[in-house]
Short mmCIF file of C-alpha atoms in Angstrom, two decimals:
data_model
loop_
_atom_site.label_atom_id
_atom_site.label_comp_id
_atom_site.label_asym_id
_atom_site.label_seq_id
_atom_site.Cartn_x
_atom_site.Cartn_y
_atom_site.Cartn_z
CA MET A 1 -13.66 17.35 25.94
CA SER A 2 -14.89 16.12 29.19
CA GLN A 3 -13.29 13.08 31.08
CA SER A 4 -16.62 11.18 30.58
CA ALA A 5 -16.48 12.00 26.78
CA LEU A 6 -13.15 10.74 26.53
CA LEU A 7 -14.10 7.55 28.35
CA ASP A 8 -17.13 7.31 25.82
CA ALA A 9 -14.62 7.84 22.61
CA ALA A 10 -12.45 5.12 24.12
CA ALA A 11 -15.20 2.63 24.15
CA ALA A 12 -16.42 3.83 20.60
CA LEU A 13 -12.91 3.39 19.18
CA SER A 14 -12.13 -0.05 20.61
CA THR A 15 -13.16 -3.11 18.58
CA PHE A 16 -11.89 -6.70 17.79
CA LEU A 17 -9.53 -7.58 14.94
CA ASP A 18 -9.98 -11.03 13.65
CA VAL A 19 -6.35 -12.27 13.18
CA GLN A 20 -7.32 -15.09 10.83
CA SER A 21 -9.55 -12.97 8.18
CA GLY A 22 -7.97 -9.57 9.16
CA ARG A 23 -11.25 -7.82 9.59
CA LEU A 24 -12.16 -5.36 12.25
CA ALA A 25 -15.52 -6.10 13.75
CA VAL A 26 -16.47 -2.27 13.85
CA CYS A 27 -15.03 0.21 11.53
CA SER A 28 -16.19 3.38 10.22
CA ASN A 29 -14.94 2.99 6.57
CA THR A 30 -14.48 -0.14 4.40
CA GLN A 31 -12.64 -0.27 1.07
CA ARG A 32 -12.39 -3.24 -1.33
CA ASN A 33 -10.31 -2.95 -4.46
CA ARG A 34 -10.76 -5.31 -7.10
CA LEU A 35 -8.27 -5.84 -10.13
CA SER A 36 -10.60 -3.47 -12.28
CA ASP A 37 -9.73 -0.66 -9.78
CA LEU A 38 -6.16 -1.11 -10.30
CA THR A 39 -5.59 0.03 -13.99
CA GLY A 40 -2.05 0.82 -14.51
CA VAL A 41 -0.83 -0.57 -11.36
CA PHE A 42 0.80 -3.78 -12.73
CA SER A 43 3.35 -3.60 -15.37
CA ASP A 44 1.52 -6.60 -17.37
CA GLU A 45 -1.67 -4.48 -18.49
CA GLU A 46 -2.85 -7.23 -21.02
CA THR A 47 -2.82 -9.99 -18.47
CA ARG A 48 -4.42 -7.80 -15.82
CA ALA A 49 -7.28 -6.78 -18.36
CA ALA A 50 -7.71 -10.48 -19.31
CA LEU A 51 -8.06 -11.47 -15.66
CA VAL A 52 -10.54 -8.59 -15.20
CA ASN A 53 -12.81 -9.91 -17.83
CA ASN A 54 -12.44 -13.45 -16.39
CA ALA A 55 -13.03 -13.18 -12.67
CA ASN A 56 -12.10 -9.60 -11.67
CA PRO A 57 -10.66 -10.63 -8.13
CA VAL A 58 -10.55 -8.68 -4.92
CA ILE A 59 -6.86 -7.70 -4.60
CA TYR A 60 -6.83 -6.08 -1.25
CA GLU A 61 -9.37 -4.61 1.59
CA VAL A 62 -8.95 -1.86 4.06
CA TYR A 63 -10.88 -1.51 7.19
CA ARG A 64 -10.50 1.98 9.01
CA THR A 65 -11.40 3.31 12.34
CA GLU A 66 -11.43 6.95 12.74
CA PRO A 67 -12.44 9.20 15.86
CA ALA A 68 -15.35 11.50 15.49
CA GLU A 69 -13.17 14.34 16.74
CA LYS A 70 -10.63 15.15 13.78
CA GLN A 71 -7.78 16.83 15.80
CA ASP A 72 -4.51 16.42 13.77
CA THR A 73 -2.75 14.67 16.47
CA ALA A 74 -5.68 12.02 16.97
CA LEU A 75 -4.72 8.46 16.27
CA CYS A 76 -6.42 6.14 13.63
CA TYR A 77 -6.03 2.70 12.86
CA SER A 78 -6.83 0.15 10.13
CA SER A 79 -6.43 -3.41 8.95
CA THR A 80 -5.40 -4.18 5.42
CA ILE A 81 -5.72 -7.64 3.65
CA VAL A 82 -3.67 -8.18 0.44
CA HIS A 83 -4.91 -11.19 -1.00
CA SER A 84 -2.57 -14.08 -2.43
CA GLY A 85 -2.03 -14.35 -6.29
CA ARG A 86 -0.30 -12.79 -9.19
CA VAL A 87 -0.79 -10.69 -12.20
CA GLY A 88 1.49 -12.22 -14.69
CA SER A 89 5.02 -12.59 -12.59
CA GLU A 90 3.97 -9.72 -10.10
CA TYR A 91 2.47 -10.41 -6.88
CA TYR A 92 -0.95 -9.09 -5.72
CA MET A 93 -0.07 -5.63 -3.92
CA THR A 94 -1.70 -2.46 -2.76
CA ARG A 95 -1.89 0.57 -5.15
CA GLY A 96 0.63 2.69 -2.99
CA HIS A 97 0.49 6.12 -1.51
CA SER A 98 2.34 8.72 0.20
CA HIS A 99 1.88 11.73 2.46
CA PRO A 100 3.63 14.78 1.43
CA SER A 101 4.48 15.79 5.27
CA LEU A 102 6.95 14.26 7.41
CA ASP A 103 4.48 14.85 10.22
CA ALA A 104 2.18 12.13 8.93
CA PRO A 105 4.04 8.69 9.29
CA GLU A 106 2.64 5.19 9.48
CA VAL A 107 3.30 2.22 11.69
CA TYR A 108 2.57 -1.20 10.30
CA LEU A 109 2.44 -4.35 12.39
CA THR A 110 2.23 -7.70 10.34
CA ILE A 111 -0.54 -9.93 11.85
CA ARG A 112 -0.44 -12.80 9.36
CA GLY A 113 1.21 -13.94 6.08
CA GLU A 114 4.27 -13.05 4.30
CA GLY A 115 5.39 -10.13 2.06
CA MET A 116 7.35 -7.11 1.54
CA MET A 117 6.85 -3.23 1.93
CA LEU A 118 8.24 -1.43 -1.05
CA LEU A 119 9.51 2.19 -0.20
CA GLN A 120 10.40 4.84 -2.51
CA SER A 121 12.13 8.23 -1.89
CA ASP A 122 11.73 11.44 -4.05
CA ASP A 123 14.95 10.54 -5.81
CA PHE A 124 13.48 7.11 -6.98
CA HIS A 125 15.64 5.14 -4.82
CA VAL A 126 13.67 1.79 -3.81
CA GLN A 127 14.12 -0.37 -0.66
CA ALA A 128 11.97 -3.53 0.03
CA LEU A 129 11.47 -4.63 3.83
CA ALA A 130 10.45 -8.06 4.50
CA MET A 131 7.14 -8.55 6.43
CA GLY A 132 6.17 -11.49 8.54
CA PRO A 133 3.93 -12.03 11.81
CA GLY A 134 5.22 -9.77 14.45
CA THR A 135 7.25 -7.36 12.00
CA VAL A 136 6.74 -3.73 12.85
CA LEU A 137 7.72 -1.22 10.24
CA TYR A 138 7.88 2.31 10.50
CA VAL A 139 7.18 4.59 7.29
CA PRO A 140 8.00 8.18 7.34
CA GLY A 141 5.35 10.40 5.86
CA SER A 142 6.82 11.67 2.61
CA ILE A 143 7.97 8.27 1.58
CA ILE A 144 5.78 6.41 -1.21
CA HIS A 145 5.05 2.90 0.00
CA ARG A 146 3.13 -0.19 -1.05
CA ALA A 147 2.41 -3.52 0.42
CA VAL A 148 3.26 -6.56 -1.51
CA ASN A 149 1.99 -10.20 -0.81
CA THR A 150 4.78 -12.87 -1.65
CA GLY A 151 3.21 -15.60 0.27
CA THR A 152 0.38 -18.17 -0.44
CA GLU A 153 -1.99 -16.92 2.19
CA PRO A 154 -3.60 -13.41 2.79
CA LEU A 155 -1.25 -10.82 4.26
CA VAL A 156 -2.94 -9.00 7.07
CA LEU A 157 -1.52 -5.81 8.42
CA PHE A 158 -2.57 -3.42 11.16
CA THR A 159 -1.75 0.10 10.84
CA VAL A 160 -1.70 3.14 13.13
CA TYR A 161 -1.56 6.82 11.89
CA THR A 162 -2.74 10.26 12.61
CA VAL A 163 -5.85 12.24 11.35
CA ALA A 164 -3.51 14.51 9.66
CA THR A 165 -2.45 11.74 7.42
CA ILE A 166 -6.07 11.26 6.21
CA GLY A 167 -6.19 14.77 4.53
CA GLU A 168 -2.75 14.32 2.88
CA TYR A 169 -3.20 10.82 1.45
CA LYS A 170 -2.09 10.81 -2.12
CA GLU A 171 -2.29 7.73 -4.31
CA LEU A 172 0.44 6.86 -6.38
CA PRO A 173 0.44 7.69 -10.01
CA ALA A 174 0.26 4.66 -12.55
CA TYR A 175 3.66 3.19 -12.94
CA GLY A 176 5.09 5.30 -10.11
CA PHE A 177 7.65 2.72 -8.66
CA LYS A 178 11.01 2.47 -10.20
CA ARG A 179 11.25 -1.23 -9.27
CA ILE A 180 8.83 -4.13 -8.90
CA LEU A 181 8.57 -7.42 -7.07
CA VAL A 182 8.34 -10.45 -9.45
CA ALA A 183 8.08 -14.16 -8.56
CA THR A 184 11.11 -16.32 -9.68
CA ASN A 185 12.01 -19.84 -8.94
CA ASP A 186 14.38 -18.59 -6.25
CA GLY A 187 11.60 -16.28 -4.51
CA PRO A 188 10.71 -12.71 -4.89
CA ASP A 189 13.00 -10.54 -6.98
CA LEU A 190 13.28 -6.72 -7.06
CA VAL A 191 13.66 -5.74 -10.76
CA PRO A 192 13.43 -2.50 -12.83
CA ASN A 193 9.85 -1.71 -13.79
CA PRO A 194 9.74 -1.80 -17.57
CA CYS A 195 6.70 0.59 -17.32
CA PHE A 196 8.43 3.31 -14.96
CA GLN A 197 8.30 6.82 -16.25
CA ILE A 198 8.93 10.14 -14.43
CA ALA A 199 5.86 12.46 -14.74
CA PRO A 200 6.72 15.47 -16.74
CA LYS A 201 7.17 18.83 -15.19
CA THR A 202 6.34 20.79 -18.12
CA ASN A 203 4.42 19.72 -21.37
CA ASP A 204 7.56 17.99 -22.54
CA LYS A 205 7.19 14.32 -23.06
CA PRO A 206 8.02 12.34 -19.77
CA ASP A 207 11.68 11.05 -19.24
CA THR A 208 11.85 7.53 -19.47
CA ALA A 209 13.24 4.69 -17.04
CA GLU A 210 16.47 4.55 -18.81
CA LYS A 211 17.27 8.08 -18.49
CA SER A 212 16.60 8.01 -14.86
CA GLU A 213 18.57 4.85 -13.99
CA ASP A 214 21.49 5.23 -11.71
CA ALA A 215 25.00 4.15 -12.88
CA ASP A 216 25.05 1.32 -10.32
CA GLU A 217 21.73 -0.12 -11.11
#
């Protein structure tokens, strides 16, 4: 690519992020996820279904900007807005996803709001990292992750990742997190997911959460 083309690409990929709304002024892809799109994500399916029938709120939005040239090392960025609310005792959150390759990490900068990033390893260990304005989180490519809004205003995140990440994006299967964040009188609490189950590797029935629990948990 010529130097002139590089300058044109720089201009085309530059835009404005509204830190209040969380929206990018110009983006190449927009995704709006309503509660009806998140079947199996929340542990209280009965409450989720009732809320869908009543109002079907938007849970989170994603605004992505990707370069026209798709070299694996090219950088992309996006803004994610996780709205405030609960389904039963669970906070609004993203579906969650991972990238099988360690070469496809993501960096998250919290612009506005309060929340937690849930991280889960292949052996089902879960860690919750706090997010607030200015927080920068590094998420390795192979780690499953989801953003949870534990505050009273929208949680706005700015994310940078490589083009290689796009092709490796894998949504989290239903009930894929071993632990969930719920609201209590003392604030957010990380508790066992009552619907957690490990996907079967054969035609046998899946293992249950009780069978996979560690002795110290």
